[in-house]
Amino acid sequence: MLDMDHISVTDDTPPYDASPSRVVIFFAVLTVFVAGAGIGWLAGPPVPTETTVVAAESTTTTSMAETPPSSTSIVPPPDNTAPVAGPETAPLVSSESDEPVADVAEALFPSVVQIELESGGLGSGVIFDRNGRILTAAHVVVGVENVLVRFANGDRVPGRVIGADDDNDIAVIEVALTGLPAAPLALNDDPRPGQLAIALGSPWRLDSTVTSGIISAVDQAIPGPDGLPRLMLQTDASINPGNSGGPLADRFGRIVGINVSIFSASGANDGVGFAVPIDRAYRVARAIIDGGTFEPGFLGVSIDATATGRAGSVITQVNPDTAAAAAGLQLGDIVVAVDGDRIGDFTDLAAVIRNYGVGDVVELEIERDGETLFVDAELGARPPEG
């Protein structure tokens, strides 16, 4: 059973008829996905004993590209007081391009950077604000405040980590420069399975690298650092250590996601990579810049798979004084859609709710006693533990 108090598992099982095997199966899946989280910071090709998800980020392996000289000192840049510019959204590449991958690479590489740590670690990033802000993955800059940012022309400048959201694996770096080539973001433009996907970054320290494939799936419920599911884009574009924090783009050169992890049996690309959707990444980034955090919405129900096996998620408990209670949700209601998006199973609902923030209003389509109802719920904040 999942508890939508943060979509965590609860032990206070209410009296309802549900097979405990559903919960056991769910945790078995989580174990497979989460087992590799600890080997995310790769020091060379690992020799895994099971299929794992690994962070596709920094590596200290020396490759054909130069590594930062040991004498390089990373110093913090001056505070950048430039205002946040509005997001760029205009396509960079024409829909009539005969070579969309090459054209996207040429157009976007000036916006793609290499993130270098004093420890020798390395990741990728993308300029999303012309006044000096860079998106990357939180696990690339974990535990550090200052980095070196290497631009496509080879210039290195100091960068300051102004904040990170570990739950969503998104961080923002700031450099004391303005007028930078900000990449356009595909905000409010949901990608489709099968569409072209282009990944840019520095895999294995090979800078200015582009790979391509397709969007394999959207809204995949993938466990985050805390083991709770989040909606991710899946792609078969090759992503490897060093790619983390780099952009996943569409055929028009707009960023659709930030690459963060791979599902791998070998420790390198097996054709199953994951990216944080750009809408959520940008929302998290703006919260960081504004000095706050992105707090996932709290519905306040416990959920499980339906007894009949049909799609949807059955409510097994409604917590008092929560968004669910205020919206009139009841024990036994089956949630079949959120804002028109169909719910496959209880893990889908858990991931979907976490995609919204506190104060967001969601429309829930539910089935109750054979009738279809639509109710609005204004998501609240998770109550403190204890």
GROMACS .gro file of C-alpha atoms in nm:
model
  386
    1MET     CA    1   0.000   0.000   0.000
    2LEU     CA    2   0.125   0.345  -0.080
    3ASP     CA    3   0.064   0.645   0.141
    4MET     CA    4   0.015   0.968  -0.048
    5ASP     CA    5   0.135   1.157   0.262
    6HIS     CA    6   0.445   1.179   0.047
    7ILE     CA    7   0.354   0.862  -0.134
    8SER     CA    8   0.535   0.657   0.126
    9VAL     CA    9   0.454   0.314   0.258
   10THR     CA   10   0.248   0.301   0.571
   11ASP     CA   11   0.206   0.024   0.824
   12ASP     CA   12  -0.137   0.129   0.948
   13THR     CA   13  -0.321  -0.095   0.705
   14PRO     CA   14  -0.694  -0.011   0.696
   15PRO     CA   15  -0.952  -0.291   0.680
   16TYR     CA   16  -0.987  -0.361   0.310
   17ASP     CA   17  -0.951  -0.663   0.084
   18ALA     CA   18  -0.618  -0.637  -0.092
   19SER     CA   19  -0.346  -0.888  -0.157
   20PRO     CA   20  -0.020  -0.811   0.027
   21SER     CA   21   0.164  -0.959  -0.268
   22ARG     CA   22   0.101  -0.638  -0.460
   23VAL     CA   23   0.305  -0.449  -0.204
   24VAL     CA   24   0.580  -0.712  -0.202
   25ILE     CA   25   0.604  -0.705  -0.579
   26PHE     CA   26   0.627  -0.326  -0.577
   27PHE     CA   27   0.918  -0.332  -0.334
   28ALA     CA   28   1.094  -0.601  -0.536
   29VAL     CA   29   1.086  -0.371  -0.836
   30LEU     CA   30   1.213  -0.080  -0.629
   31THR     CA   31   1.504  -0.290  -0.505
   32VAL     CA   32   1.615  -0.365  -0.858
   33PHE     CA   33   1.605   0.001  -0.957
   34VAL     CA   34   1.759   0.151  -0.646
   35ALA     CA   35   2.036  -0.101  -0.588
   36GLY     CA   36   2.282   0.081  -0.813
   37ALA     CA   37   2.233   0.428  -0.670
   38GLY     CA   38   2.548   0.398  -0.463
   39ILE     CA   39   2.769   0.339  -0.768
   40GLY     CA   40   2.654   0.652  -0.943
   41TRP     CA   41   2.989   0.824  -0.897
   42LEU     CA   42   3.181   0.595  -1.130
   43ALA     CA   43   3.559   0.568  -1.114
   44GLY     CA   44   3.566   0.339  -1.413
   45PRO     CA   45   3.342   0.078  -1.574
   46PRO     CA   46   3.178  -0.112  -1.289
   47VAL     CA   47   3.125  -0.485  -1.279
   48PRO     CA   48   2.764  -0.505  -1.159
   49THR     CA   49   2.609  -0.828  -1.042
   50GLU     CA   50   2.255  -0.724  -1.121
   51THR     CA   51   2.060  -0.483  -1.333
   52THR     CA   52   2.073  -0.139  -1.177
   53VAL     CA   53   1.997   0.223  -1.230
   54VAL     CA   54   2.315   0.428  -1.212
   55ALA     CA   55   2.359   0.800  -1.222
   56ALA     CA   56   2.504   0.897  -1.558
   57GLU     CA   57   2.729   1.162  -1.417
   58SER     CA   58   3.080   1.237  -1.309
   59THR     CA   59   3.373   1.008  -1.357
   60THR     CA   60   3.740   1.033  -1.274
   61THR     CA   61   3.836   0.806  -1.564
   62THR     CA   62   4.092   0.971  -1.792
   63SER     CA   63   3.993   0.965  -2.155
   64MET     CA   64   4.101   1.131  -2.480
   65ALA     CA   65   3.971   1.470  -2.365
   66GLU     CA   66   4.193   1.671  -2.134
   67THR     CA   67   4.128   1.659  -1.761
   68PRO     CA   68   4.143   1.964  -1.537
   69PRO     CA   69   4.505   2.026  -1.434
   70SER     CA   70   4.567   1.943  -1.070
   71SER     CA   71   4.692   2.297  -1.012
   72THR     CA   72   4.358   2.448  -1.114
   73SER     CA   73   4.199   2.612  -0.813
   74ILE     CA   74   3.825   2.643  -0.808
   75VAL     CA   75   3.731   2.975  -0.656
   76PRO     CA   76   3.383   3.116  -0.611
   77PRO     CA   77   3.269   3.375  -0.865
   78PRO     CA   78   3.139   3.713  -0.757
   79ASP     CA   79   2.769   3.713  -0.680
   80ASN     CA   80   2.572   3.765  -0.998
   81THR     CA   81   2.297   4.014  -0.932
   82ALA     CA   82   2.159   4.009  -1.286
   83PRO     CA   83   1.783   3.947  -1.293
   84VAL     CA   84   1.642   3.617  -1.410
   85ALA     CA   85   1.560   3.640  -1.778
   86GLY     CA   86   1.244   3.489  -1.917
   87PRO     CA   87   1.291   3.142  -2.065
   88GLU     CA   88   1.383   3.111  -2.430
   89THR     CA   89   1.130   2.897  -2.614
   90ALA     CA   90   1.169   2.970  -2.986
   91PRO     CA   91   1.289   2.671  -3.195
   92LEU     CA   92   1.648   2.685  -3.320
   93VAL     CA   93   1.607   2.440  -3.608
   94SER     CA   94   1.354   2.437  -3.890
   95SER     CA   95   1.106   2.153  -3.923
   96GLU     CA   96   1.229   2.118  -4.282
   97SER     CA   97   1.588   2.038  -4.183
   98ASP     CA   98   1.741   1.744  -4.371
   99GLU     CA   99   1.990   1.684  -4.089
  100PRO     CA  100   1.806   1.772  -3.768
  101VAL     CA  101   2.055   1.600  -3.535
  102ALA     CA  102   2.352   1.782  -3.687
  103ASP     CA  103   2.164   2.112  -3.695
  104VAL     CA  104   2.051   2.076  -3.332
  105ALA     CA  105   2.406   1.992  -3.223
  106GLU     CA  106   2.546   2.294  -3.405
  107ALA     CA  107   2.281   2.524  -3.260
  108LEU     CA  108   2.289   2.394  -2.902
  109PHE     CA  109   2.656   2.325  -2.832
  110PRO     CA  110   2.724   2.690  -2.739
  111SER     CA  111   2.464   2.645  -2.462
  112VAL     CA  112   2.604   2.314  -2.332
  113VAL     CA  113   2.877   2.325  -2.068
  114GLN     CA  114   3.105   2.086  -1.885
  115ILE     CA  115   3.094   2.095  -1.505
  116GLU     CA  116   3.433   2.023  -1.348
  117LEU     CA  117   3.486   1.951  -0.979
  118GLU     CA  118   3.808   2.001  -0.786
  119SER     CA  119   3.793   1.632  -0.695
  120GLY     CA  120   3.823   1.541  -1.063
  121GLY     CA  121   3.455   1.463  -1.103
  122LEU     CA  122   3.276   1.582  -1.411
  123GLY     CA  123   2.924   1.630  -1.544
  124SER     CA  124   2.735   1.833  -1.799
  125GLY     CA  125   2.499   2.128  -1.787
  126VAL     CA  126   2.299   2.360  -2.007
  127ILE     CA  127   2.261   2.737  -1.997
  128PHE     CA  128   1.893   2.817  -1.948
  129ASP     CA  129   1.915   3.183  -1.851
  130ARG     CA  130   2.125   3.432  -2.045
  131ASN     CA  131   2.214   3.609  -1.718
  132GLY     CA  132   2.441   3.330  -1.603
  133ARG     CA  133   2.228   3.040  -1.475
  134ILE     CA  134   2.298   2.680  -1.570
  135LEU     CA  135   2.087   2.369  -1.516
  136THR     CA  136   2.255   2.046  -1.415
  137ALA     CA  137   2.185   1.733  -1.209
  138ALA     CA  138   2.202   1.762  -0.831
  139HIS     CA  139   2.413   1.448  -0.800
  140VAL     CA  140   2.681   1.606  -1.019
  141VAL     CA  141   2.749   1.880  -0.762
  142VAL     CA  142   2.664   1.697  -0.441
  143GLY     CA  143   2.861   1.832  -0.147
  144VAL     CA  144   3.030   2.117  -0.334
  145GLU     CA  145   2.968   2.491  -0.351
  146ASN     CA  146   3.209   2.593  -0.627
  147VAL     CA  147   3.292   2.439  -0.963
  148LEU     CA  148   3.461   2.521  -1.289
  149VAL     CA  149   3.235   2.569  -1.589
  150ARG     CA  150   3.390   2.492  -1.924
  151PHE     CA  151   3.218   2.645  -2.225
  152ALA     CA  152   3.209   2.504  -2.576
  153ASN     CA  153   3.494   2.733  -2.687
  154GLY     CA  154   3.720   2.593  -2.414
  155ASP     CA  155   3.698   2.888  -2.173
  156ARG     CA  156   3.676   2.796  -1.804
  157VAL     CA  157   3.514   3.025  -1.550
  158PRO     CA  158   3.429   2.979  -1.181
  159GLY     CA  159   3.075   2.875  -1.104
  160ARG     CA  160   2.878   2.879  -0.781
  161VAL     CA  161   2.617   2.618  -0.691
  162ILE     CA  162   2.328   2.834  -0.575
  163GLY     CA  163   2.108   2.540  -0.480
  164ALA     CA  164   2.011   2.180  -0.544
  165ASP     CA  165   1.697   1.972  -0.512
  166ASP     CA  166   1.807   1.616  -0.439
  167ASP     CA  167   1.454   1.474  -0.464
  168ASN     CA  168   1.421   1.591  -0.824
  169ASP     CA  169   1.796   1.567  -0.900
  170ILE     CA  170   1.812   1.924  -1.028
  171ALA     CA  171   2.069   2.191  -0.939
  172VAL     CA  172   2.143   2.545  -1.054
  173ILE     CA  173   2.492   2.686  -1.107
  174GLU     CA  174   2.558   3.056  -1.153
  175VAL     CA  175   2.847   3.226  -1.331
  176ALA     CA  176   2.923   3.597  -1.325
  177LEU     CA  177   2.850   3.648  -1.694
  178THR     CA  178   2.556   3.788  -1.884
  179GLY     CA  179   2.449   3.768  -2.246
  180LEU     CA  180   2.503   3.392  -2.256
  181PRO     CA  181   2.341   3.175  -2.528
  182ALA     CA  182   2.045   3.032  -2.338
  183ALA     CA  183   1.895   2.714  -2.481
  184PRO     CA  184   1.523   2.725  -2.566
  185LEU     CA  185   1.299   2.519  -2.338
  186ALA     CA  186   1.003   2.315  -2.464
  187LEU     CA  187   0.777   2.428  -2.180
  188ASN     CA  188   0.414   2.314  -2.180
  189ASP     CA  189   0.481   2.103  -2.489
  190ASP     CA  190   0.460   1.738  -2.391
  191PRO     CA  191   0.693   1.510  -2.587
  192ARG     CA  192   0.553   1.199  -2.757
  193PRO     CA  193   0.685   0.844  -2.757
  194GLY     CA  194   0.874   0.784  -3.080
  195GLN     CA  195   0.979   1.142  -3.143
  196LEU     CA  196   1.344   1.224  -3.211
  197ALA     CA  197   1.558   1.275  -2.899
  198ILE     CA  198   1.907   1.426  -2.900
  199ALA     CA  199   2.143   1.412  -2.600
  200LEU     CA  200   2.440   1.646  -2.564
  201GLY     CA  201   2.715   1.647  -2.305
  202SER     CA  202   3.051   1.505  -2.201
  203PRO     CA  203   3.031   1.125  -2.163
  204TRP     CA  204   3.355   0.975  -2.030
  205ARG     CA  205   3.513   1.325  -2.052
  206LEU     CA  206   3.457   1.337  -2.428
  207ASP     CA  207   3.331   1.692  -2.453
  208SER     CA  208   3.098   1.824  -2.724
  209THR     CA  209   2.940   1.486  -2.782
  210VAL     CA  210   2.599   1.431  -2.940
  211THR     CA  211   2.394   1.111  -2.955
  212SER     CA  212   2.044   1.057  -3.085
  213GLY     CA  213   1.753   0.820  -3.054
  214ILE     CA  214   1.389   0.856  -2.967
  215ILE     CA  215   1.171   0.930  -2.669
  216SER     CA  216   1.102   0.571  -2.569
  217ALA     CA  217   0.832   0.655  -2.315
  218VAL     CA  218   0.691   0.948  -2.124
  219ASP     CA  219   0.570   0.960  -1.765
  220GLN     CA  220   0.767   0.656  -1.656
  221ALA     CA  221   0.734   0.615  -1.278
  222ILE     CA  222   1.097   0.575  -1.172
  223PRO     CA  223   1.209   0.568  -0.806
  224GLY     CA  224   1.403   0.874  -0.693
  225PRO     CA  225   1.678   0.893  -0.430
  226ASP     CA  226   1.424   0.826  -0.155
  227GLY     CA  227   1.279   0.526  -0.338
  228LEU     CA  228   0.954   0.706  -0.418
  229PRO     CA  229   0.838   0.722  -0.780
  230ARG     CA  230   0.874   1.026  -1.003
  231LEU     CA  231   0.764   1.082  -1.361
  232MET     CA  232   1.056   1.068  -1.602
  233LEU     CA  233   1.121   1.072  -1.974
  234GLN     CA  234   1.278   0.754  -2.110
  235THR     CA  235   1.509   0.762  -2.410
  236ASP     CA  236   1.733   0.525  -2.602
  237ALA     CA  237   1.971   0.808  -2.698
  238SER     CA  238   2.308   0.698  -2.562
  239ILE     CA  239   2.371   0.842  -2.213
  240ASN     CA  240   2.683   0.755  -2.016
  241PRO     CA  241   2.875   0.880  -1.710
  242GLY     CA  242   2.952   1.246  -1.775
  243ASN     CA  243   2.621   1.306  -1.954
  244SER     CA  244   2.436   1.376  -1.630
  245GLY     CA  245   2.299   1.728  -1.614
  246GLY     CA  246   2.318   1.769  -1.988
  247PRO     CA  247   2.017   1.838  -2.209
  248LEU     CA  248   1.785   1.609  -2.398
  249ALA     CA  249   1.651   1.803  -2.695
  250ASP     CA  250   1.385   1.764  -2.961
  251ARG     CA  251   1.435   1.796  -3.338
  252PHE     CA  252   1.384   2.174  -3.314
  253GLY     CA  253   1.666   2.227  -3.065
  254ARG     CA  254   1.437   2.282  -2.765
  255ILE     CA  255   1.525   2.119  -2.433
  256VAL     CA  256   1.272   1.856  -2.327
  257GLY     CA  257   1.461   1.711  -2.031
  258ILE     CA  258   1.774   1.700  -1.816
  259ASN     CA  259   1.958   1.367  -1.835
  260VAL     CA  260   2.015   1.208  -1.494
  261SER     CA  261   2.035   0.828  -1.499
  262ILE     CA  262   2.049   0.504  -1.693
  263PHE     CA  263   1.906   0.158  -1.645
  264SER     CA  264   2.203  -0.066  -1.705
  265ALA     CA  265   2.335  -0.418  -1.660
  266SER     CA  266   2.684  -0.314  -1.772
  267GLY     CA  267   2.733   0.022  -1.600
  268ALA     CA  268   2.724   0.203  -1.933
  269ASN     CA  269   2.453   0.273  -2.186
  270ASP     CA  270   2.210  -0.012  -2.249
  271GLY     CA  271   1.963   0.203  -2.440
  272VAL     CA  272   1.745   0.292  -2.141
  273GLY     CA  273   1.811   0.642  -2.009
  274PHE     CA  274   1.602   0.880  -1.801
  275ALA     CA  275   1.564   1.256  -1.799
  276VAL     CA  276   1.380   1.494  -1.569
  277PRO     CA  277   1.104   1.657  -1.779
  278ILE     CA  278   1.190   2.018  -1.851
  279ASP     CA  279   0.868   2.161  -1.707
  280ARG     CA  280   0.955   2.018  -1.365
  281ALA     CA  281   1.326   2.096  -1.398
  282TYR     CA  282   1.253   2.460  -1.480
  283ARG     CA  283   1.001   2.494  -1.198
  284VAL     CA  284   1.251   2.351  -0.952
  285ALA     CA  285   1.523   2.580  -1.088
  286ARG     CA  286   1.309   2.890  -1.046
  287ALA     CA  287   1.231   2.790  -0.688
  288ILE     CA  288   1.605   2.753  -0.621
  289ILE     CA  289   1.682   3.092  -0.773
  290ASP     CA  290   1.409   3.252  -0.564
  291GLY     CA  291   1.575   3.113  -0.253
  292GLY     CA  292   1.322   2.840  -0.182
  293THR     CA  293   1.254   2.479  -0.269
  294PHE     CA  294   1.002   2.293  -0.476
  295GLU     CA  295   0.774   2.111  -0.233
  296PRO     CA  296   0.574   1.824  -0.381
  297GLY     CA  297   0.199   1.840  -0.332
  298PHE     CA  298   0.034   1.633  -0.061
  299LEU     CA  299  -0.300   1.467  -0.130
  300GLY     CA  300  -0.342   1.270   0.191
  301VAL     CA  301  -0.459   0.923   0.092
  302SER     CA  302  -0.331   0.568   0.103
  303ILE     CA  303  -0.369   0.376  -0.222
  304ASP     CA  304  -0.337   0.030  -0.372
  305ALA     CA  305  -0.402  -0.157  -0.694
  306THR     CA  306  -0.763  -0.226  -0.780
  307ALA     CA  307  -0.900  -0.562  -0.665
  308THR     CA  308  -1.015  -0.646  -1.019
  309GLY     CA  309  -0.681  -0.569  -1.183
  310ARG     CA  310  -0.826  -0.291  -1.397
  311ALA     CA  311  -0.640   0.035  -1.449
  312GLY     CA  312  -0.659   0.294  -1.178
  313SER     CA  313  -0.578   0.326  -0.809
  314VAL     CA  314  -0.813   0.248  -0.524
  315ILE     CA  315  -0.819   0.472  -0.216
  316THR     CA  316  -0.780   0.264   0.099
  317GLN     CA  317  -0.757   0.549   0.349
  318VAL     CA  318  -0.835   0.922   0.356
  319ASN     CA  319  -0.637   1.117   0.611
  320PRO     CA  320  -0.825   1.391   0.797
  321ASP     CA  321  -0.752   1.760   0.740
  322THR     CA  322  -0.593   1.700   0.401
  323ALA     CA  323  -0.662   1.795   0.042
  324ALA     CA  324  -0.827   1.458  -0.013
  325ALA     CA  325  -1.062   1.505   0.280
  326ALA     CA  326  -1.150   1.860   0.171
  327ALA     CA  327  -1.226   1.733  -0.180
  328GLY     CA  328  -1.464   1.468  -0.043
  329LEU     CA  329  -1.267   1.162  -0.148
  330GLN     CA  330  -1.390   0.841   0.012
  331LEU     CA  331  -1.264   0.496   0.097
  332GLY     CA  332  -1.307   0.273  -0.209
  333ASP     CA  333  -1.296   0.553  -0.468
  334ILE     CA  334  -1.095   0.454  -0.774
  335VAL     CA  335  -0.882   0.731  -0.923
  336VAL     CA  336  -0.865   0.677  -1.299
  337ALA     CA  337  -0.722   1.011  -1.420
  338VAL     CA  338  -0.551   1.328  -1.298
  339ASP     CA  339  -0.604   1.639  -1.509
  340GLY     CA  340  -0.718   1.414  -1.791
  341ASP     CA  341  -0.411   1.189  -1.785
  342ARG     CA  342  -0.505   0.825  -1.734
  343ILE     CA  343  -0.370   0.640  -1.431
  344GLY     CA  344  -0.229   0.296  -1.505
  345ASP     CA  345  -0.177   0.173  -1.150
  346PHE     CA  346  -0.108   0.292  -0.799
  347THR     CA  347   0.259   0.370  -0.870
  348ASP     CA  348   0.147   0.599  -1.154
  349LEU     CA  349  -0.081   0.795  -0.922
  350ALA     CA  350   0.196   0.829  -0.665
  351ALA     CA  351   0.436   0.968  -0.926
  352VAL     CA  352   0.177   1.198  -1.083
  353ILE     CA  353   0.088   1.367  -0.753
  354ARG     CA  354   0.456   1.425  -0.675
  355ASN     CA  355   0.484   1.607  -1.006
  356TYR     CA  356   0.262   1.886  -0.869
  357GLY     CA  357   0.351   2.139  -0.604
  358VAL     CA  358   0.186   2.272  -0.290
  359GLY     CA  359  -0.110   2.492  -0.384
  360ASP     CA  360  -0.166   2.331  -0.722
  361VAL     CA  361  -0.526   2.234  -0.798
  362VAL     CA  362  -0.573   1.899  -0.970
  363GLU     CA  363  -0.884   1.753  -1.123
  364LEU     CA  364  -0.934   1.392  -1.017
  365GLU     CA  365  -1.155   1.163  -1.221
  366ILE     CA  366  -1.288   0.897  -0.989
  367GLU     CA  367  -1.529   0.608  -1.003
  368ARG     CA  368  -1.759   0.561  -0.706
  369ASP     CA  369  -2.031   0.299  -0.690
  370GLY     CA  370  -2.038   0.268  -1.069
  371GLU     CA  371  -2.056   0.644  -1.131
  372THR     CA  372  -1.788   0.871  -1.277
  373LEU     CA  373  -1.720   1.188  -1.077
  374PHE     CA  374  -1.483   1.481  -1.124
  375VAL     CA  375  -1.349   1.654  -0.814
  376ASP     CA  376  -1.093   1.931  -0.765
  377ALA     CA  377  -0.831   1.900  -0.494
  378GLU     CA  378  -0.594   2.177  -0.387
  379LEU     CA  379  -0.277   2.000  -0.282
  380GLY     CA  380  -0.134   2.092   0.055
  381ALA     CA  381   0.199   2.049   0.227
  382ARG     CA  382   0.308   1.728   0.387
  383PRO     CA  383   0.263   1.749   0.763
  384PRO     CA  384   0.581   1.723   0.973
  385GLU     CA  385   0.691   1.378   1.077
  386GLY     CA  386   0.554   1.262   1.411
   0.00000   0.00000   0.00000
